[in-house]
GROMACS .gro file of C-alpha atoms in nm:
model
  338
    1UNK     CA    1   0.000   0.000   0.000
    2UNK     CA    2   0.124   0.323  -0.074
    3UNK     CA    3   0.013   0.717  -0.168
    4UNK     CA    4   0.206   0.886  -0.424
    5UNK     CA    5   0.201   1.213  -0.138
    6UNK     CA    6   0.305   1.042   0.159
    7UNK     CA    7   0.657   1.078   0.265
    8UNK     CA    8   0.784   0.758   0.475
    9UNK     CA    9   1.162   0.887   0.500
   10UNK     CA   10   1.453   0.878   0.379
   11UNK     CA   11   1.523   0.478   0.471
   12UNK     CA   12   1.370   0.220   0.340
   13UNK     CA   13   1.111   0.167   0.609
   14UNK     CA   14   0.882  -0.139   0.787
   15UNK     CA   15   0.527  -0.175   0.765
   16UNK     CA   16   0.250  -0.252   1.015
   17UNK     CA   17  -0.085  -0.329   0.882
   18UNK     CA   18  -0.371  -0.344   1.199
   19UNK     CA   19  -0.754  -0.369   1.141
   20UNK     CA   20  -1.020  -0.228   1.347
   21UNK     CA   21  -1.368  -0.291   1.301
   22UNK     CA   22  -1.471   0.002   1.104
   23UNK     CA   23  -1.099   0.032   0.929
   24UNK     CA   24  -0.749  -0.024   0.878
   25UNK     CA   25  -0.456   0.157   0.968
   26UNK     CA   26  -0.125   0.129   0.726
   27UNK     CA   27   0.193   0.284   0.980
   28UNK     CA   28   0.536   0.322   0.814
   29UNK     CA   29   0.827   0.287   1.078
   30UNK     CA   30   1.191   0.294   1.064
   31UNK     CA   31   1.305  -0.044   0.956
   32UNK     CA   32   1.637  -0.017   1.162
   33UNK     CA   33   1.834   0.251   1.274
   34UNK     CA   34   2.171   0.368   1.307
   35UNK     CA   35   2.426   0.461   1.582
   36UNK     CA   36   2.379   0.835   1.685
   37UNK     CA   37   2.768   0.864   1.558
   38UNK     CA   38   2.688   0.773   1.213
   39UNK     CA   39   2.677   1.032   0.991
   40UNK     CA   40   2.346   0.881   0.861
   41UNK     CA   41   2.219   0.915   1.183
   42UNK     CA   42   1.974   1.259   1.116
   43UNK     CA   43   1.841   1.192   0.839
   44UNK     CA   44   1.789   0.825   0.899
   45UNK     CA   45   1.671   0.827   1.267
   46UNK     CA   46   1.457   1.155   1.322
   47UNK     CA   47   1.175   0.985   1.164
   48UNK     CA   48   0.803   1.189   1.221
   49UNK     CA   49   0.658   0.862   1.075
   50UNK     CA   50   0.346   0.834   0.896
   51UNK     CA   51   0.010   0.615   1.003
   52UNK     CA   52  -0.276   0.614   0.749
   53UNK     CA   53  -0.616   0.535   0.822
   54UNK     CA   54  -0.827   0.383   0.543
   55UNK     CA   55  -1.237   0.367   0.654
   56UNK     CA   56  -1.382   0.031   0.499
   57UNK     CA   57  -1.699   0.148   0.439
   58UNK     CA   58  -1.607   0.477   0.234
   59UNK     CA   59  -1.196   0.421   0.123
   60UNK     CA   60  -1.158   0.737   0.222
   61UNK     CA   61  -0.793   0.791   0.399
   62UNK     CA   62  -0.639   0.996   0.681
   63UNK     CA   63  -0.256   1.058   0.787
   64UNK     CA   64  -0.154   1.075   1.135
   65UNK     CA   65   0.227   1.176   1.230
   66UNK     CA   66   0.354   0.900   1.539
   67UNK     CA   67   0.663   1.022   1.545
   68UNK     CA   68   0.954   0.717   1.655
   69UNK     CA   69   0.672   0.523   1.888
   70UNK     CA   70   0.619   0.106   1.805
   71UNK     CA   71   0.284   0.047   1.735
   72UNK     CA   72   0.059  -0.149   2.018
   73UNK     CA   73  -0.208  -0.205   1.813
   74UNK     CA   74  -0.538  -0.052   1.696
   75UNK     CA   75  -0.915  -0.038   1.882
   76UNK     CA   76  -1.212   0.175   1.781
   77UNK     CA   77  -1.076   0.447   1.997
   78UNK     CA   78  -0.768   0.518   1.727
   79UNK     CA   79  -0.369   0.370   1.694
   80UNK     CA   80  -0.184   0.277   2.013
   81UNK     CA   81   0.177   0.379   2.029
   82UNK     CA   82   0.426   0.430   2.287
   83UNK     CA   83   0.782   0.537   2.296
   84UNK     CA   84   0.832   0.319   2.621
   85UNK     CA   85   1.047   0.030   2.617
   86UNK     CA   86   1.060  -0.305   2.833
   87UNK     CA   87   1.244  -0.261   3.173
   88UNK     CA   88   1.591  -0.410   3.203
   89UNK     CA   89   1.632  -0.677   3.422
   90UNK     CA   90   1.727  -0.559   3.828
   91UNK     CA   91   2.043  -0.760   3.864
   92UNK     CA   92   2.138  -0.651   4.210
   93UNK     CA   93   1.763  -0.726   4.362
   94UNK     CA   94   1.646  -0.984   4.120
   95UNK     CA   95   1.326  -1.109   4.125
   96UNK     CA   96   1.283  -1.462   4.167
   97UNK     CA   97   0.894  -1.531   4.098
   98UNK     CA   98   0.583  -1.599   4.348
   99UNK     CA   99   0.425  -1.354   4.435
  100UNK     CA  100   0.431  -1.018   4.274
  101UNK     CA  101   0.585  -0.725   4.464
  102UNK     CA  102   0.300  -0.518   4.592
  103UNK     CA  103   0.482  -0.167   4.507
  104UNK     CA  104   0.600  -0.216   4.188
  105UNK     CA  105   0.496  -0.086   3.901
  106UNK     CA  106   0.614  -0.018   3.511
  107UNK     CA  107   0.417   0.286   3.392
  108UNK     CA  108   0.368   0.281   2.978
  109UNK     CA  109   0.252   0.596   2.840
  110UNK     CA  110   0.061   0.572   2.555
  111UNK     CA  111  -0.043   0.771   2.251
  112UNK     CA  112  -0.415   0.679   2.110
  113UNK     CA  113  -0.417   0.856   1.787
  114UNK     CA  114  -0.763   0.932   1.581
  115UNK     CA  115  -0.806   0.960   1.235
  116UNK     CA  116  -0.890   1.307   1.254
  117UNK     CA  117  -0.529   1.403   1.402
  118UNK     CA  118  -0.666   1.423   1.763
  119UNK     CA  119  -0.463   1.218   1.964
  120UNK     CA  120  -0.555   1.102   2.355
  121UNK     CA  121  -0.302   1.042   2.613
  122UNK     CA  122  -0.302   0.766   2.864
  123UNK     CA  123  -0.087   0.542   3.122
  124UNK     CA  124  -0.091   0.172   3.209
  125UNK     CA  125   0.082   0.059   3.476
  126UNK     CA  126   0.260  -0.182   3.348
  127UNK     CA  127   0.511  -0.290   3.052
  128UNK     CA  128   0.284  -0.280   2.730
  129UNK     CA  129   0.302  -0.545   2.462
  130UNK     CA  130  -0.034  -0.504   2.212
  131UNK     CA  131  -0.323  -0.392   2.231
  132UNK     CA  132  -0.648  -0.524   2.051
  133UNK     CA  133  -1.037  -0.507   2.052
  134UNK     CA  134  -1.235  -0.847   2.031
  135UNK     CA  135  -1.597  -0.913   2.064
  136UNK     CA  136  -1.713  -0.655   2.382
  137UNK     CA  137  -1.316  -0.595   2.529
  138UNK     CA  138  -1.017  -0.424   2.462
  139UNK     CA  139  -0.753  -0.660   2.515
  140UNK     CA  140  -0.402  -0.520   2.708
  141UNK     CA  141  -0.134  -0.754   2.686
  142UNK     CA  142   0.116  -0.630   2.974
  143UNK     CA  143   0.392  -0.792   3.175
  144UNK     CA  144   0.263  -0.835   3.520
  145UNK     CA  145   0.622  -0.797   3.702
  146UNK     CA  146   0.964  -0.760   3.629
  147UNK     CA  147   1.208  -0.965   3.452
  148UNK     CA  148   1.178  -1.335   3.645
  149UNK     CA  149   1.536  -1.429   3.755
  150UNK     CA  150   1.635  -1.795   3.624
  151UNK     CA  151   1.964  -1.927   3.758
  152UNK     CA  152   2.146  -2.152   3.564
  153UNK     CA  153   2.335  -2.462   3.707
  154UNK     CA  154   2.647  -2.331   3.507
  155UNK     CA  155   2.609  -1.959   3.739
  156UNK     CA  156   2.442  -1.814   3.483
  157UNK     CA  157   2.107  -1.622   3.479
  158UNK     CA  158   1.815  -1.614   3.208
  159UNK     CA  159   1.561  -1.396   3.224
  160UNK     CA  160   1.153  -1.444   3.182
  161UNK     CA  161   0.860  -1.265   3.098
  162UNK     CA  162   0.508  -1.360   3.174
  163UNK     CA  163   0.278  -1.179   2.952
  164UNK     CA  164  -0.116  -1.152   3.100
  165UNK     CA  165  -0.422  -1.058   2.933
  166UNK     CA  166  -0.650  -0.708   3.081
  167UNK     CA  167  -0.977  -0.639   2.941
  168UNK     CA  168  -1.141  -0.333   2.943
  169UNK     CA  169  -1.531  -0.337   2.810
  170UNK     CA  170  -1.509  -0.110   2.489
  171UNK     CA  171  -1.785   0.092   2.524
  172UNK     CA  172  -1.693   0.232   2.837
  173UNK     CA  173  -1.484   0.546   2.804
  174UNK     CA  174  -1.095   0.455   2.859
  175UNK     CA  175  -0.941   0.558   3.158
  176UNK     CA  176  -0.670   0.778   3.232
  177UNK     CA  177  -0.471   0.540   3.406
  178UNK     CA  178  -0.546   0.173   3.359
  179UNK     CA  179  -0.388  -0.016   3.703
  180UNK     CA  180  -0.353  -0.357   3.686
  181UNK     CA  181  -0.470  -0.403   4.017
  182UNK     CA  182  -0.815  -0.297   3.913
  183UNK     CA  183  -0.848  -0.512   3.668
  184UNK     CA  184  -0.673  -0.812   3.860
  185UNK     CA  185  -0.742  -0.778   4.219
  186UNK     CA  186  -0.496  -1.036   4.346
  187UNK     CA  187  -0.189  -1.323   4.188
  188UNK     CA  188  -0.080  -1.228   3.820
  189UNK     CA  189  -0.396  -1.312   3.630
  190UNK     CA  190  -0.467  -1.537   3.348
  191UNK     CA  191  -0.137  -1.618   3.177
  192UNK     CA  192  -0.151  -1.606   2.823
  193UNK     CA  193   0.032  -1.672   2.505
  194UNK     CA  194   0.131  -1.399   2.248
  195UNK     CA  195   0.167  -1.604   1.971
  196UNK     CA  196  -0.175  -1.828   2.017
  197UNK     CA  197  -0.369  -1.553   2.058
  198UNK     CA  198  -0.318  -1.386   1.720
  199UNK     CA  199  -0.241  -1.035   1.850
  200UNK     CA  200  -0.112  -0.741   1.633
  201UNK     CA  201   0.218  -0.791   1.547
  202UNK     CA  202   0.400  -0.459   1.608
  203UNK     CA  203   0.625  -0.476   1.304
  204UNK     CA  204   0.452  -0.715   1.035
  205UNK     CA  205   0.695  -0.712   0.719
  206UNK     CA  206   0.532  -0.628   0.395
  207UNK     CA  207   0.790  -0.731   0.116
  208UNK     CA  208   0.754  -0.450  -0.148
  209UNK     CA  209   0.695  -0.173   0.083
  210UNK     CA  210   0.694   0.132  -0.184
  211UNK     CA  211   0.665   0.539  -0.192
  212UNK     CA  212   0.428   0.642  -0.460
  213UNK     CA  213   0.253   0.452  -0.765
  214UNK     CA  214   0.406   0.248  -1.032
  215UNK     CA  215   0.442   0.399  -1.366
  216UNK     CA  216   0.346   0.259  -1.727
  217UNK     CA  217   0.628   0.062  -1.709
  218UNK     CA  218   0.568  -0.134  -1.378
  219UNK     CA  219   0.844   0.073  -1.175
  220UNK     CA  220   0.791   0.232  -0.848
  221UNK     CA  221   0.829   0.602  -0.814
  222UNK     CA  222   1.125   0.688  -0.666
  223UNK     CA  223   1.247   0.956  -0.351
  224UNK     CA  224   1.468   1.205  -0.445
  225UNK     CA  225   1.733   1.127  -0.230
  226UNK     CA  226   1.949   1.438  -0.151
  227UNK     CA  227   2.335   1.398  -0.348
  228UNK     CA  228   2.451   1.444  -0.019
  229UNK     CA  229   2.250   1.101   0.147
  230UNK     CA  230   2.357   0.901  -0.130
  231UNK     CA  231   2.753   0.988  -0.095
  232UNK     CA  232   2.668   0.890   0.307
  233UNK     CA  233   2.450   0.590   0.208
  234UNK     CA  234   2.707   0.439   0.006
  235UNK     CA  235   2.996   0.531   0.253
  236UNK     CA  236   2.783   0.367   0.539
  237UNK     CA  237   2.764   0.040   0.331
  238UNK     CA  238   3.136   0.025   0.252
  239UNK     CA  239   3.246   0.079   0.600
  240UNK     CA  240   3.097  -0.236   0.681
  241UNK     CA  241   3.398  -0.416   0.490
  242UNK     CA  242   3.657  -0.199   0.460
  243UNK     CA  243   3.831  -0.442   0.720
  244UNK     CA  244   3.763  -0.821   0.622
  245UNK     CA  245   4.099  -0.952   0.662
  246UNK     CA  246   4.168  -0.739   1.011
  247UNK     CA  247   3.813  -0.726   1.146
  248UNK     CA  248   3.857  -0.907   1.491
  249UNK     CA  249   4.062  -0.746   1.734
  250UNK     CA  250   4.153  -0.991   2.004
  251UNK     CA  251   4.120  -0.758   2.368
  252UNK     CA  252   4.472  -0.926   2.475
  253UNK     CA  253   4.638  -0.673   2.172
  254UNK     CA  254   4.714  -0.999   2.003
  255UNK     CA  255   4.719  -1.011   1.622
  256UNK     CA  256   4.372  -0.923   1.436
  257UNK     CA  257   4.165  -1.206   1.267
  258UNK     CA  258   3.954  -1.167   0.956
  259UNK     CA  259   3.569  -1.183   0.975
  260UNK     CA  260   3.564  -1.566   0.894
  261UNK     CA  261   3.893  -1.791   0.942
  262UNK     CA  262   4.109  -1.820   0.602
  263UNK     CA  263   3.938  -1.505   0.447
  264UNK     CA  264   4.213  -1.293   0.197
  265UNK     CA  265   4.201  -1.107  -0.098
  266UNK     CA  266   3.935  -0.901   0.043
  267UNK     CA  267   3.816  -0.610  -0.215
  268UNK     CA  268   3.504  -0.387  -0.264
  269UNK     CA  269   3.372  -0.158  -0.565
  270UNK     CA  270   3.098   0.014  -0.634
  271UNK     CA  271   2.889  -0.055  -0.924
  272UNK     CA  272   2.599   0.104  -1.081
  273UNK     CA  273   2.422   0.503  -1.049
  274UNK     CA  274   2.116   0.591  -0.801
  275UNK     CA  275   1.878   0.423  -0.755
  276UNK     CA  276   2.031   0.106  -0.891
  277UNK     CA  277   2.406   0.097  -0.662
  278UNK     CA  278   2.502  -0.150  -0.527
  279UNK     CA  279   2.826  -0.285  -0.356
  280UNK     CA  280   3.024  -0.573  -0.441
  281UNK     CA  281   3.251  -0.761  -0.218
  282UNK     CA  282   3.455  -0.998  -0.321
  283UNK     CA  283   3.731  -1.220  -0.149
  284UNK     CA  284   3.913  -1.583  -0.143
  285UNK     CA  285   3.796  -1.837   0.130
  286UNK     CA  286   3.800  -2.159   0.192
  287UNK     CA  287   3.471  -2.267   0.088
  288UNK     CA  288   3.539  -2.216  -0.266
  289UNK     CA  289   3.898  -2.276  -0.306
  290UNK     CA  290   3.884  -2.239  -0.704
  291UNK     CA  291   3.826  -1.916  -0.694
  292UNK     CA  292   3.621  -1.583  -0.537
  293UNK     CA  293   3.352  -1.519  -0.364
  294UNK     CA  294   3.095  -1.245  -0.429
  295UNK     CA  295   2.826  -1.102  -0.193
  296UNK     CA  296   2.651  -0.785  -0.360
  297UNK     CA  297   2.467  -0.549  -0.157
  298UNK     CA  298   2.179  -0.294  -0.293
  299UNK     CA  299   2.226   0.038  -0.142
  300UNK     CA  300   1.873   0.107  -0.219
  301UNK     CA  301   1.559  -0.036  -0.208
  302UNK     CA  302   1.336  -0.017  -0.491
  303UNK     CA  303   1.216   0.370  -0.425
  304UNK     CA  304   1.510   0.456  -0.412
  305UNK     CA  305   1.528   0.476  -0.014
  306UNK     CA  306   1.865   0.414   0.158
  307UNK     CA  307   1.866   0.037   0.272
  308UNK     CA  308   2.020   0.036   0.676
  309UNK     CA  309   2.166  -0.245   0.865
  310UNK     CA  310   2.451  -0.182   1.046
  311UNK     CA  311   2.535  -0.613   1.038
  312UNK     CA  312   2.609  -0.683   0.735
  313UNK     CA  313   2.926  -0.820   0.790
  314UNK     CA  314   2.840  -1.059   1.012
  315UNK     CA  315   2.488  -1.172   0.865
  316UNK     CA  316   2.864  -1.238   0.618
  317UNK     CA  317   3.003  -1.422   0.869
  318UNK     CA  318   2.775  -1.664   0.950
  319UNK     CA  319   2.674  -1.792   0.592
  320UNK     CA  320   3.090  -1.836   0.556
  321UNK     CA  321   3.120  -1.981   0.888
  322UNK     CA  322   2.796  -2.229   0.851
  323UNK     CA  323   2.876  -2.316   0.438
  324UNK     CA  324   2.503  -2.201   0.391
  325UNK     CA  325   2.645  -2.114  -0.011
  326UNK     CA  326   2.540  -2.188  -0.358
  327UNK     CA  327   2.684  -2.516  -0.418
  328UNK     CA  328   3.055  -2.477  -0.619
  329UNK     CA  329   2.879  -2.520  -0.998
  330UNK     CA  330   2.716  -2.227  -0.982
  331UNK     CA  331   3.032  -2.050  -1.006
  332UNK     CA  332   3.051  -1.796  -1.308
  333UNK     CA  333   3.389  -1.727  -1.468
  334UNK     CA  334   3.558  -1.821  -1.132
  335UNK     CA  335   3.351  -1.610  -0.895
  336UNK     CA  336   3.056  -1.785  -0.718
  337UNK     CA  337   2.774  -1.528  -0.626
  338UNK     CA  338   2.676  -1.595  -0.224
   0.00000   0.00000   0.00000
């Protein structure tokens, strides 16, 4: 889905689809960011990101600004979002299960936004997950207590969440603060599982996410990315492997170790003008003794938006390290694409 109007950033972005019973909203997030170092990092993180609202009965649309806030979910009172995230685990006072400590709390403010651009603010108590409407309810899915300590027979700890479902009646007006004790008087509730329960998934994927409307030809419109975020987009994808055969650096000073063992011959071009670069890396390695190996990276996706991951070289790694490769005749004039 996509509106020839609507600007969804400079990065390519993630989707999250959520129906309501009289609608659907469409929000574009930030696929992944960057480290506030990078030099990518204002154009690519700053994101005021879009949420349209499409009405089922009429098509007509709405856009809503959500800023950087995850999407909870969707009810007939508008789109949940929060810029709260899950508390760390207390490592000095960990807690160990049973009962649930009487004064604690994890407060999760939340953004309800309408279609008309209103927006309503309100506070849960607790860590939020999703948030849904079914039947007569509006469905909370919170974390009833911290982090659950597990100790490991090696001295190691693992740490637990137990999600629980509160339900609100929908047509009662919503609270300003929603306590879990009002809702669950005493113990942690019904327990209940995320998955099972089909609840909004806060970033659902949608393959060929796209800025405006194809053209005769069957191409997407594409962003005109600034000359100045291309030079960095391409820069930020080279950096990656600038340092293939020195990219481990042992902390006892000893000597460095390439990204995957017997790696050499590392080298990396650019190939290709905007929107269409791409990377290529090539190296020797093990795996294919007979000759190179070739990973090529877009820079772009296909509106032209700057693609961002930050582990490249290691997603890399581990097909080297695990032989997940095309098998040795696929090779092509002595270079076998990976």
């Amino acid at each position: 889905m996509a509106w020839p109007d609507l600007f969804t950033g400079w990065a390519e972005p993630t989707t999250t689809i959520v129906e309501t019973p009289d609608g659907v909203w469409v929000h574009y997030g930030l696929l992944n960011s960057v480290r506030d170092e990078d030099p990518l990092a204002a154009a690519v993180n700053d994101l005021d990101a879009p949420a349209v609202y499409i009405r089922t009965a009429t098509g007509a649309t709405s856009v809503v600004r959500v800023g950087r806030d995850q999407v909870l979910g969707a009810t007939l009172h508008g789109l949940w979002t929060t810029s709260h995230l899950s508390p760390d685990p207390d490592h000095d006072h960990p807690y160990l299960g049973g009962p649930l400590p009487g004064d604690w709390h994890e407060d999760t403010p939340i953004t309800i936004h309408r279609p008309d651009g209103t927006r309503r603010q309100i506070t849960v108590d607790r860590d939020v997950l999703a948030v849904d409407a079914t039947g007569q309810h509006v469905r909370v899915l919170v974390h009833a207590s911290p982090p659950i300590a597990i100790p490991g027979e090696d001295g190691s700890t693992s740490y637990q969440y137990r999600p629980t479902e509160l339900l609100l009646l929908a047509d009662l007006p919503l609270p300003d603060r929603i306590r879990f004790r009002d809702l669950v008087p005493e113990g942690w509730g019904a327990p209940t599982d995320f998955d099972r329960q089909g609840w909004p998934q806060r970033a659902t994927m949608i393959p060929a996410v796209t800025h405006g409307t194809p053209d005769a030809e069957g191409d997407w419109t594409v962003v005109e990315l600034p000359p100045d975020l291309r030079q960095q987009a391409v820069a930020f994808t080279i950096r990656q492997f600038e340092h293939l055969e020195q990219y481990w650096h042992p902390e006892d000073g000893s000597s460095a170790h390439p990204l995957s063992d017997g790696l050499h011959d590392a080298t990396v071009h650019v190939v290709g003008d905007y929107p269409h670069t791409r990377v290529e890396v090539t190296f020797r390695h093990p795996a294919y003794p007979a000759g190179h190996l070739r990973r090529t990276y877009p820079v772009y996706d296909p509106a032209g938006r700057i693609r961002v991951d930050e582990d490249l070289a290691i997603w890399l790694m581990e097909d080297l390290d695990t032989r997940d490769l095309p098998p040795a005749t696929a090779a092509v004039d002595g270079i076998l694409h990976i």
